[in-house]
XYZ file of C-alpha atoms in Angstrom:
617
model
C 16.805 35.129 29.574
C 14.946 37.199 31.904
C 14.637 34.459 34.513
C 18.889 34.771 34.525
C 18.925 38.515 35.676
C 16.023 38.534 38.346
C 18.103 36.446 39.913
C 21.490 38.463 39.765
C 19.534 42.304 40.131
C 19.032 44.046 43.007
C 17.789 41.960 46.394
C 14.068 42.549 46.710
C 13.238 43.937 49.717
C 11.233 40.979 51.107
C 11.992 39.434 54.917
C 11.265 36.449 53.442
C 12.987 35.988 50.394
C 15.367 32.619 50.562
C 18.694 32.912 50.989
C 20.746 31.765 47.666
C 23.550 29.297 48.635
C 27.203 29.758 48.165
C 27.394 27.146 45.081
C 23.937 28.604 43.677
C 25.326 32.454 43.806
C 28.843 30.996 41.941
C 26.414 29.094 39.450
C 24.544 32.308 38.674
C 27.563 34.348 38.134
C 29.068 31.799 36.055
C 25.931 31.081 33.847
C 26.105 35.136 33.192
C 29.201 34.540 31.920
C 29.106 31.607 29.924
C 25.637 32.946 28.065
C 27.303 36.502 27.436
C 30.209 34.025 25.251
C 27.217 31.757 24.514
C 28.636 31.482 20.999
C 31.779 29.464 21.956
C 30.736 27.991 24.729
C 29.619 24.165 24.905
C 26.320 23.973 27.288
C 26.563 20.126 27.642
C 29.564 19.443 29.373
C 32.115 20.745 32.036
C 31.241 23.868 33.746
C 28.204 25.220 32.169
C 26.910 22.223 32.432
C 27.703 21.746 36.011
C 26.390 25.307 36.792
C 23.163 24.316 34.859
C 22.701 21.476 36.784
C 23.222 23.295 39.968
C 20.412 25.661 39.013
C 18.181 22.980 37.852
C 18.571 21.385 41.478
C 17.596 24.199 43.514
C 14.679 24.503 46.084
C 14.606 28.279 45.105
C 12.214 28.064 42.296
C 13.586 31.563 40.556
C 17.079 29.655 39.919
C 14.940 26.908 38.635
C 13.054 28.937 36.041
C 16.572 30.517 34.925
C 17.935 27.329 34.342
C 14.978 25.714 32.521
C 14.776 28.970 30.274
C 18.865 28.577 29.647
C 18.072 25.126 28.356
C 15.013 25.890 26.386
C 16.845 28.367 24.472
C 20.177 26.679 24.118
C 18.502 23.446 23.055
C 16.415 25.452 20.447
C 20.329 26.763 18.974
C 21.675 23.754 18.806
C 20.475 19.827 19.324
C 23.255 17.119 19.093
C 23.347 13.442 21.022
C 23.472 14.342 25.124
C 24.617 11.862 27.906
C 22.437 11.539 31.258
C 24.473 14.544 33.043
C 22.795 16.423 30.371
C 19.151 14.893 30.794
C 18.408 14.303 34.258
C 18.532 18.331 35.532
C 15.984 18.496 32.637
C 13.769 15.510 33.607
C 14.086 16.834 37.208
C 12.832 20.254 36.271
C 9.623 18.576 34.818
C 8.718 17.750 38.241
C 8.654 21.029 39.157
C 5.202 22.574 40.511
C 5.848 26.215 38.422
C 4.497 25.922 35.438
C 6.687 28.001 33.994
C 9.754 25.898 34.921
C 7.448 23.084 33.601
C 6.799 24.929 30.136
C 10.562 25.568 29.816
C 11.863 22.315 30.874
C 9.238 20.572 28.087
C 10.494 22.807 25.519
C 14.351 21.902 26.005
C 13.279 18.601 26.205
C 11.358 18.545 23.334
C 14.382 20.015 21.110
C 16.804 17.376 22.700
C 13.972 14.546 21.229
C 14.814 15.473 17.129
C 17.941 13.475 18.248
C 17.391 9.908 17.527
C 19.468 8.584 20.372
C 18.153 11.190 22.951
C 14.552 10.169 22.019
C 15.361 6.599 23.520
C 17.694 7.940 26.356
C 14.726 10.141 27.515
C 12.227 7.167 27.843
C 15.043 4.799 29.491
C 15.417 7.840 31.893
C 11.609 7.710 32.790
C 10.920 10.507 30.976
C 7.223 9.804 30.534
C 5.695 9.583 33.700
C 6.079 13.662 33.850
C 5.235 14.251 30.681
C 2.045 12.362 30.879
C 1.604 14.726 34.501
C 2.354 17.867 31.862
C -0.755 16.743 29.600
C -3.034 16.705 32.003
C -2.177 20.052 33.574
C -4.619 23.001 33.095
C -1.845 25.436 31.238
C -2.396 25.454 27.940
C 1.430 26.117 27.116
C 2.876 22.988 29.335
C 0.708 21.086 27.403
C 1.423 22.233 24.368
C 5.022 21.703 25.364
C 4.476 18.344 26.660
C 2.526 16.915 23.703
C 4.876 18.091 21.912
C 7.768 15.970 23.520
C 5.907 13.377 23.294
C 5.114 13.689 19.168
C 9.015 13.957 18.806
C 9.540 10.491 20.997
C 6.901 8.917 19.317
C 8.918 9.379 15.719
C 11.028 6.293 16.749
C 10.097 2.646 16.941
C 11.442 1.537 20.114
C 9.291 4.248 21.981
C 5.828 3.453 20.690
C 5.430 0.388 22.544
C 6.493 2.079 25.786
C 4.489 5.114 25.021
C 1.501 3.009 24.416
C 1.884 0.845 27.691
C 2.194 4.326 30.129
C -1.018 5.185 29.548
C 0.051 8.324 26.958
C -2.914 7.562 24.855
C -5.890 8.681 26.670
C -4.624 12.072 26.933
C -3.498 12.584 23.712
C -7.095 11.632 22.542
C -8.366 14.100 25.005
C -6.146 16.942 24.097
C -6.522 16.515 20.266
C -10.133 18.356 20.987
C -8.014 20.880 22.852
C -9.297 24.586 21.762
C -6.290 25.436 21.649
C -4.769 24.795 18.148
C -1.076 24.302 18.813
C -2.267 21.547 21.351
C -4.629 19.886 18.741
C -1.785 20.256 16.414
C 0.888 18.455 18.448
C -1.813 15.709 19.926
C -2.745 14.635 16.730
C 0.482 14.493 15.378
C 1.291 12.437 18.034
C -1.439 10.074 17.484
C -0.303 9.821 13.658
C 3.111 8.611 15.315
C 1.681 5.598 16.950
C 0.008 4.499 14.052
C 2.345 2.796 12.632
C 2.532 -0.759 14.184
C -0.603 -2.458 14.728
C -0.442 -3.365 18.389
C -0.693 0.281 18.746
C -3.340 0.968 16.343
C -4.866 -1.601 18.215
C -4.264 0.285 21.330
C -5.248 3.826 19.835
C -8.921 2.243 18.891
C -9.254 0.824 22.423
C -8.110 4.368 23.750
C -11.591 6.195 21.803
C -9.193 7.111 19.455
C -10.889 6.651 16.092
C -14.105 9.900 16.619
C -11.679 12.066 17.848
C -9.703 11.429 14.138
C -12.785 11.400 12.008
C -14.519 14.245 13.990
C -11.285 16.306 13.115
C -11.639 15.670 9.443
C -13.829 18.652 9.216
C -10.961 20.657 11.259
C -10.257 24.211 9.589
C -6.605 23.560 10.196
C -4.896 21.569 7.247
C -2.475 20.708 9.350
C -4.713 18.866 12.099
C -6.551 17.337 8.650
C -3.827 16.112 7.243
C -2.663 14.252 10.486
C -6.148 12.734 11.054
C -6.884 11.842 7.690
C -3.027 10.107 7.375
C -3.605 8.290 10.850
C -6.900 7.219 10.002
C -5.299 5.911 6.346
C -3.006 3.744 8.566
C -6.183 2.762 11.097
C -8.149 1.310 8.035
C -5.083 -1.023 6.753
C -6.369 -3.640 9.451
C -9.487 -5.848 8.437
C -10.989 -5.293 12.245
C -10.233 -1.211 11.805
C -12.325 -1.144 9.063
C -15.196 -3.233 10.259
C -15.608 -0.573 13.154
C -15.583 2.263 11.495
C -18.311 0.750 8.952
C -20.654 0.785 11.841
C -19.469 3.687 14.162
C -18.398 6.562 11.181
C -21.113 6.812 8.706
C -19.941 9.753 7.553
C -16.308 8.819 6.965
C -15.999 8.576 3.171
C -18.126 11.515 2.706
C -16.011 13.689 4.724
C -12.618 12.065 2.876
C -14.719 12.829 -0.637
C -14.774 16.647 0.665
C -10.963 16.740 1.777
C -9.629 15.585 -1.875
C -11.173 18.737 -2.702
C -8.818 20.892 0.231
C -6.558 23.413 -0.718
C -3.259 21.399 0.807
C -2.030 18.956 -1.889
C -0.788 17.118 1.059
C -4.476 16.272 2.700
C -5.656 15.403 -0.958
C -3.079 12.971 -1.163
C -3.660 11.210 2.474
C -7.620 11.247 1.538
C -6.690 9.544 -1.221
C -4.842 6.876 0.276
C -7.400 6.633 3.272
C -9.932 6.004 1.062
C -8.019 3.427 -1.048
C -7.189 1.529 2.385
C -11.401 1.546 3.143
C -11.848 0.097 -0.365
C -10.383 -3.131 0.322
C -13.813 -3.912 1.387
C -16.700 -3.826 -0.777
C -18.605 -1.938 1.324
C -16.407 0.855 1.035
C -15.535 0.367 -2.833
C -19.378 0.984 -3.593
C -19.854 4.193 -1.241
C -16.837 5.978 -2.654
C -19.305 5.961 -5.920
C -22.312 6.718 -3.977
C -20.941 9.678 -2.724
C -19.307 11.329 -5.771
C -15.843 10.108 -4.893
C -15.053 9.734 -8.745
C -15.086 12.860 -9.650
C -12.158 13.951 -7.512
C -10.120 11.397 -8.122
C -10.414 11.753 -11.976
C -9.301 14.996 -11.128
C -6.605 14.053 -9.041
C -5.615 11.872 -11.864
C -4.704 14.586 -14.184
C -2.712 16.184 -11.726
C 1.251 16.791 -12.748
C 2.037 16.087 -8.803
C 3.048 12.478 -8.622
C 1.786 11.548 -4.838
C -1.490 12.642 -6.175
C -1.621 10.357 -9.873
C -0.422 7.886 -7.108
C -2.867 8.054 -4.974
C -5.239 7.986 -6.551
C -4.473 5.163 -9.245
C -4.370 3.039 -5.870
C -7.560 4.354 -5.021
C -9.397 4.102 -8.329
C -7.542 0.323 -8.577
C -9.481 -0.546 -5.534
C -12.705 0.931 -6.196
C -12.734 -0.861 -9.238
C -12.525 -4.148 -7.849
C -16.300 -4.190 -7.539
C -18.373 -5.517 -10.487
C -21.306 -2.764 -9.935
C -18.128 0.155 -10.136
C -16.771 -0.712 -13.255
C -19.530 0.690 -15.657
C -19.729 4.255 -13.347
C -15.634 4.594 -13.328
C -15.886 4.132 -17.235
C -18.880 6.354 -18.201
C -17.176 8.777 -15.687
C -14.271 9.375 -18.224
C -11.712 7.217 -16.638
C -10.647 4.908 -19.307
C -8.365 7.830 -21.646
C -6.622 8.806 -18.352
C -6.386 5.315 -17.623
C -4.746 4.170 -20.866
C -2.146 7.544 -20.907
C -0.638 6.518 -17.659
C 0.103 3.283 -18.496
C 3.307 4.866 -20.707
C 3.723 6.957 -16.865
C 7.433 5.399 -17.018
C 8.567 7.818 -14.163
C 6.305 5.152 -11.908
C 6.167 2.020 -12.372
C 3.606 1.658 -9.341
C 1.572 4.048 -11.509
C 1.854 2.004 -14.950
C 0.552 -1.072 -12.422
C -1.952 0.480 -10.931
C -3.685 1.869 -13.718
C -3.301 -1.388 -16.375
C -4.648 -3.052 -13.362
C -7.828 -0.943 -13.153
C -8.383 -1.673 -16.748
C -8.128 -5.160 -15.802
C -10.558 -5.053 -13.992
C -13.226 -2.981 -15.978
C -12.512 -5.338 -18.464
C -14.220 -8.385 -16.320
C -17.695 -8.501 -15.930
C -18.817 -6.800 -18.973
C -18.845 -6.919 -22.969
C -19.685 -3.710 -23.477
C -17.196 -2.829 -20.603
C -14.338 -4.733 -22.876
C -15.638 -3.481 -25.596
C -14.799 0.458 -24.275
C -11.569 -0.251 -23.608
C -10.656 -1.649 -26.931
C -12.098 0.753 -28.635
C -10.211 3.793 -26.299
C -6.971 2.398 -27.750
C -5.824 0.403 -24.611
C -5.047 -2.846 -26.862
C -2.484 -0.644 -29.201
C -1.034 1.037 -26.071
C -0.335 -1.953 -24.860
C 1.329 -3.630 -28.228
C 3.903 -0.346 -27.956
C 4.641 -0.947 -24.574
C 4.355 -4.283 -22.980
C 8.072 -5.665 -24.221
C 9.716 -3.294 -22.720
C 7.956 -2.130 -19.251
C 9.135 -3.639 -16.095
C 8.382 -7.013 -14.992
C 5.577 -6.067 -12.573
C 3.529 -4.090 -15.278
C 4.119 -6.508 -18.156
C 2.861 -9.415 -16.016
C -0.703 -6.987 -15.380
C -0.637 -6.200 -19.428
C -0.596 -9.896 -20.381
C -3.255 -10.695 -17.391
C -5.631 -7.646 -19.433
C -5.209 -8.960 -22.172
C -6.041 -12.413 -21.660
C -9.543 -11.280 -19.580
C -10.140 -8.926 -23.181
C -9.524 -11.973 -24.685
C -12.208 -14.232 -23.497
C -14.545 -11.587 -26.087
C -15.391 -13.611 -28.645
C -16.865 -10.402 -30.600
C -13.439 -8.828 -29.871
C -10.971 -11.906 -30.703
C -10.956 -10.866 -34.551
C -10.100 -7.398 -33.911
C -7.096 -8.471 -30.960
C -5.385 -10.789 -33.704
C -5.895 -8.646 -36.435
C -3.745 -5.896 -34.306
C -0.721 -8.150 -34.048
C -1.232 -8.634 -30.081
C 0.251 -12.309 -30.593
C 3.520 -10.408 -31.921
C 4.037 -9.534 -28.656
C 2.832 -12.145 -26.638
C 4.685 -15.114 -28.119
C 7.873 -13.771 -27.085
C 6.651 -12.963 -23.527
C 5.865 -16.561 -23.124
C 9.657 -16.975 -22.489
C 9.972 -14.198 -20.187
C 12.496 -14.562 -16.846
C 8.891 -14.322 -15.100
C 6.165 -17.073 -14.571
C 4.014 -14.902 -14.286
C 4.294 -13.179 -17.256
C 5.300 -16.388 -19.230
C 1.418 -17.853 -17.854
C -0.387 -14.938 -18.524
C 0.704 -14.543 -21.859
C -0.020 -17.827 -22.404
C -3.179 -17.717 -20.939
C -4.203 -14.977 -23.191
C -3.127 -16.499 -26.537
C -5.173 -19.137 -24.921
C -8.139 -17.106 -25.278
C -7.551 -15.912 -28.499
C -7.392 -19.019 -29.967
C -11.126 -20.350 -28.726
C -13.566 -19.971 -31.280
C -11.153 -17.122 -32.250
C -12.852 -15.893 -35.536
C -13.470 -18.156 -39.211
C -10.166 -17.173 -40.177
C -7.095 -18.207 -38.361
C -4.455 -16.797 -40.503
C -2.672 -14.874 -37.699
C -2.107 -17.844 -35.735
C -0.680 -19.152 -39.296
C 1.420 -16.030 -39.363
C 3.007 -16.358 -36.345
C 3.544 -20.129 -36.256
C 7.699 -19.488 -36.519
C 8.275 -15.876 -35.852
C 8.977 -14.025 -33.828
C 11.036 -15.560 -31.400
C 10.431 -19.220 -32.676
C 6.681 -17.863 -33.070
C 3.680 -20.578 -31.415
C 5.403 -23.316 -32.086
C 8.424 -22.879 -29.915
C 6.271 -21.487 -27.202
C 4.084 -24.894 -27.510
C 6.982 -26.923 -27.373
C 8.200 -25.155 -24.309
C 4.921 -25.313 -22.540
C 4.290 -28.753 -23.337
C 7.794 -30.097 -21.945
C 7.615 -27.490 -18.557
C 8.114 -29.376 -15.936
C 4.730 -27.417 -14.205
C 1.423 -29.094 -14.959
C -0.171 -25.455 -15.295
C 1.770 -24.954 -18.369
C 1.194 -27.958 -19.697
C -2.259 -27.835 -19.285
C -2.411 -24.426 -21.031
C -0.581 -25.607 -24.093
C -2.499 -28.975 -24.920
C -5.832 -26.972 -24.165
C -4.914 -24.259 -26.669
C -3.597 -26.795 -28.815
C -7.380 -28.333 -29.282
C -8.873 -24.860 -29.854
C -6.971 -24.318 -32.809
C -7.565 -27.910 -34.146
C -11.029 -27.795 -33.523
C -11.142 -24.250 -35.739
C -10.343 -27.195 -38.402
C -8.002 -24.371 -40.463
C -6.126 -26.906 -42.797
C -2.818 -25.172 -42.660
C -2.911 -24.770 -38.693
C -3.920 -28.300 -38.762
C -1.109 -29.454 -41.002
C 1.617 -27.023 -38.927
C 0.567 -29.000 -35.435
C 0.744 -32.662 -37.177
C 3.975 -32.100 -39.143
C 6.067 -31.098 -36.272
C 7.616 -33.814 -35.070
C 8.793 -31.946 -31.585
C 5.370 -31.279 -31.044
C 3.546 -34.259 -31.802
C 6.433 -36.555 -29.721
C 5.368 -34.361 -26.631
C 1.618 -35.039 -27.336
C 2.293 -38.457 -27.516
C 4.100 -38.723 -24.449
C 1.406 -36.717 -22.412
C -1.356 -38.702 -23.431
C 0.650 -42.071 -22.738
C 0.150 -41.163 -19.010
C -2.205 -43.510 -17.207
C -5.884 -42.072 -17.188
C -7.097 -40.755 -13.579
C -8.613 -42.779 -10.688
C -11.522 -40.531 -10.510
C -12.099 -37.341 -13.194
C -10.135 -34.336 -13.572
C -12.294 -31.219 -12.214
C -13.356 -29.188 -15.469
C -11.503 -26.220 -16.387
C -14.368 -23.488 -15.872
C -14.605 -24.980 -11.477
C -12.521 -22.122 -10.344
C -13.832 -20.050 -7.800
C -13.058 -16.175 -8.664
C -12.939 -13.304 -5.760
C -11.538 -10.041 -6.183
C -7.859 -9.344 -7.190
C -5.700 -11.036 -4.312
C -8.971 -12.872 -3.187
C -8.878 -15.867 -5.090
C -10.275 -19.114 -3.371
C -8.191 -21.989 -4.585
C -8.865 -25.846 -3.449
C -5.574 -26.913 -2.871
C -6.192 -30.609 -2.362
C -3.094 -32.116 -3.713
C -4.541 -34.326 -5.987
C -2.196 -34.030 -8.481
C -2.889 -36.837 -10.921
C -6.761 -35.137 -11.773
C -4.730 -32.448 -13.206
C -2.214 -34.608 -15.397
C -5.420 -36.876 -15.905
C -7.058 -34.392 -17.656
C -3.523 -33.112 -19.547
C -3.616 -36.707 -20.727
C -7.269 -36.466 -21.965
C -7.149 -33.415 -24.054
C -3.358 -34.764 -25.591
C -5.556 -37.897 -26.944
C -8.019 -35.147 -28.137
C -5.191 -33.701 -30.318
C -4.008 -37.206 -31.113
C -7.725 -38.060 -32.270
C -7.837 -34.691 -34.281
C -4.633 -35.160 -35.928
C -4.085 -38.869 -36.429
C -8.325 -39.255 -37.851
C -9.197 -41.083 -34.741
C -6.431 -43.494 -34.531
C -5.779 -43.637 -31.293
C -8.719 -44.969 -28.898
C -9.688 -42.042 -26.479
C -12.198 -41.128 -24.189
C -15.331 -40.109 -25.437
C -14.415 -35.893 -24.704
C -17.166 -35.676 -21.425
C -13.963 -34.385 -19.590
C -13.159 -31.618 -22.038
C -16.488 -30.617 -22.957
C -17.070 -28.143 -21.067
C -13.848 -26.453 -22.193
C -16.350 -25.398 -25.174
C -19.176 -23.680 -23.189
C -19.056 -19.811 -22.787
C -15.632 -17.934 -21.690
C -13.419 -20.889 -21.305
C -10.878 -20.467 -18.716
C -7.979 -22.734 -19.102
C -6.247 -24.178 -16.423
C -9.068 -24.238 -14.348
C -9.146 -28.229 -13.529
C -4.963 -27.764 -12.712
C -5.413 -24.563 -10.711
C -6.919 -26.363 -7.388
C -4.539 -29.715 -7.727
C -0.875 -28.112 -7.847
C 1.176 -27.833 -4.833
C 1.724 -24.858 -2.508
C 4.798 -24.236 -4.174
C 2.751 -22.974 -7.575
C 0.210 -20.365 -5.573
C 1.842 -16.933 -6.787
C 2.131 -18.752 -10.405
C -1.588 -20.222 -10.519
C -3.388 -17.220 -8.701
C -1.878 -15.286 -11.974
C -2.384 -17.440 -14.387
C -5.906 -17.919 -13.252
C -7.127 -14.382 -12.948
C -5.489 -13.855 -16.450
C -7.540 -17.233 -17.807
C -11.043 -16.616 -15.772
C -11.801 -12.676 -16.391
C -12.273 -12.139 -12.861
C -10.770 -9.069 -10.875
């Protein structure tokens, strides 16, 4: 407190040396006082306050430098909700011309900002407009100070806006290529603050924000990294973000690649997640491969630190979405790491993540599906899949049923019991997991193998075995799940197995539904075949919701006089199977034809069901 004593020593012996007024010399004595019992004493009300204040309000600029360093340092002690008695001395020493009254004054009011109330009282005072002045001064400690303030304002919602509109940004960008690393520090860590709203990000971009960041990547200081690389993350969630970095930051993803490498567990994480956010476009998803992105997050995949399995399961989920990636992630060694996380049950993020990577590996390729089986995903996912959470069962089934559209690999699913566990998940408290179940027994059962003994097997058991699931499907009151049902129903007649045969036509349940579906009046105009679906990437699918909901029961009506014709030798006149026939042709997908004719109301349930049914990511 050496700014306290000048004032109280010995006069200097200078003509021109201001007087000190009465209240200031009774202020000075009593701040002596109160900081010599500094331990008891409350600075924020009643006297010491009051003689603070006094100080603070001085033209004589020595009083004003005590005061601000009382503040700095009691502030630093001790930080607790203040009133505006407390605030404006401090907001009035900002406006001081000294900048050492300024670099105090920024410092107390920087401690007073960790309180969430005080950050909002200081902006509703005006405390901006000075602390904007600070950041452009030419001291390198008031601007440390000041930037700091403002990174500790920026922490709360109800401040970004205003710091965004008092034109804060364009110095923070400027000082976060300050020399001086405390100030880089601070500015960037402010920047990361506004990130979090997209008006702002908006407003960050417009403010030259987005070189500054990725020029920074490259900073020695992990701290600076870490802020850039985590506001940059945040930059890329927007669409429009991305777009301009794809064709102003050529070098981004390399310069993430190198960072998942850094030393702080913290910046591998946030490069992670930065480059998962750039791999929601393809663009991105295909240079994390070019540039040896894999390798790290393999590595990052084995790690025992779970931001960093998270991370980069996210990342690897995303990167994977691209047909021309799935053949690189798998010869890279991804599929065993892949298959032991999905019994990760401290995560269920994790589990989803990584079932949903295999997923899509699975899609484009045989020899892709073919990998996976043969790492053991199928039998990891037999063990698990009843009793995982909802989310991660409902991305098992969906696997499954794309591994099921193999028709080199349907012999070996059903001879590992996989329709054990998917019959009862066809009654699961989810649709989703209820379709895509469905949808992969579906699969299995087209042009399944010669023998179709384990469809035999599990015709009662477990849980009421196929035929309860049938009967349920058939009499759902959603056309999806009908359609589902009387499609799989013809796959398994048309394997003309004369026990399956004789199971569908002597249950009366069954048959009585069958009957009543194909008693429905045949469509104006013909149902859309099964395999019209157009498949994007996972969350991309492009579905033709025209409402024309009587194609879709048209076509349930045309495959339940299929069944009728297959199990009643023709008796019934149908038509002559040109609707159905190109159920038969390739990797069926069934559903298809109802997928683009049900209400709004079924989206979440058909976008499942679908990318379970059509093998696509």
């Amino acid at each position: 407190m050496g700014g306290v004593s000048s004032c109280c020593g010995p006069r200097r012996k200078n003509n021109y040396e201001p007087l000190l007024l009465e209240n200031e010399r009774e202020a000075v004595a009593d701040l002596l006082q109160y900081l010599e019992n500094r331990s008891t004493t409350n600075f924020f009300s009643g006297s010491p306050l009051a003689a603070l204040t006094t100080l603070s309000f001085s033209d004589n600029v020595d009083l004003q430098r005590s005061a601000a360093l009382a503040f700095a340092e009691i502030t630093e002690k001790e930080v607790r909700e203040v009133g505006r008695d407390t605030l404006d001395p401090v907001l009035y020493l900002l406006t001081s011309h000294d900048h050492e009254v300024q670099r105090a004054a920024s410092a107390a009011l920087g401690n007073l900002a960790v309180n969430a109330e005080n950050k909002l009282l200081i902006v509703s005072l005006g405390g901006l407009e000075p602390l904007i002045r600070q950041m452009l001064s030419s001291n390198v400690e008031v601007q440390c100070n000041a930037v700091g303030c403002i990174t500790n304002l920026a922490t709360h919602d109800e401040n970004k806006t205003q710091i965004a509109k008092s034109g804060a940004l364009i110095p923070l960008t400027r000082l976060a290529k300050s020399k001086d690393m405390r100030v880089q520090r601070n500015a960037t860590g402010a920047l990361l603050n506004m990130t979090h709203s997209d008006e702002n990000r908006q407003q960050l971009v417009s403010a030259g924000a987005i070189p500054v960041l990725v020029s920074l990547l490259n900073s020695p200081d992990t701290d600076v990294q870490y802020y850039c690389t985590t506001a940059l993350s945040n930059i890329a969630v927007d669409g429009t973000n991305r777009k301009r970095l794809a064709a102003s930051e050529p070098k981004l993803v390399q310069s993430l690649v190198q960072l998942m490498d850094s030393q702080s567990l913290k910046v591998q994480c946030q490069a992670a997640l930065a480059l998962r956010n750039l791999a929601s476009d393809e663009k991105y998803q295909l240079e994390i491969v070019k540039f040896d992105g894999l390798k790290p997050l393999l590595r990052l995949l084995h790690s025992s630190y779970l931001p960093l399995i998270l991370s980069a399961a996210a990342c690897v989920r995303n990167v994977s979405i691209h047909p021309a990636n799935e053949s690189p992630i798998i010869d890279s060694g991804f599929l065993q790491p892949l298959i032991d996380l999905l019994s990760f049950d401290e995560n269920e993020e994790v589990q989803c993540h990584a079932i949903s990577t295999l997923r899509n590996l699975a899609a484009s390729s045989e020899r892709n599906k073919g990998a996976i089986v043969e790492a053991g995903a199928v039998e990891r996912i037999k063990e698990l899949v009843l009793t995982v959470p909802l989310a991660v069962q409902s991305e098992m089934t969906a696997c499954v049923a794309v591994l099921a559209l193999s028709d080199d690999l349907k012999p070996q699913l059903l001879e590992m019991g996989i329709c054990e566990v998917l019959i009862p998940l066809t009654n699961s408290s989810s649709v989703e997991v209820q379709g895509n179940s469905a949808a992969a027994l579906g699969n299995l059962s087209s042009k399944a193998a010669e023998d179709y003994a384990p469809f035999n097997a599990v015709w009662n058991k477990p849980d009421g075995g196929l035929h309860a699931y049938l009967v349920r499907f058939l009499s759902s009151a959603d056309i999806t799940f009908q359609h589902i049902a009387v499609w799989t129903i013809v796959q398994l007649l048309e394997a003309e197995d004369d026990q399956l045969t004789n199971n569908i036509r002597s249950s009366p349940i069954l048959m009585s539904s069958i009957r009543q579906l194909a008693a429905s009046p045949p469509p104006s105009r013909g149902g859309r075949g099964m395999n019209e679906i157009s498949q994007g990437s996972e969350g991309e699918e492009d579905y033709e919701d025209d409402g024309l909901d009587g194609e879709g029961e048209g076509e349930i009506a045309t495959l339940a006089r299929r069944i009728l014709d297959l199990t009643e030798d023709g008796a019934r006149d149908i038509n002559d199977g040109s609707h159905f026939s190109t159920h038969h042709q390739g990797e069926n997908t069934p559903g298809g034809g109802v997928a683009g004719s049900l209400g709004s109301e079924h989206a979440a349930l058909r976008a499942s069901v679908h990318r379970a049914l059509s093998g696509g990511h």
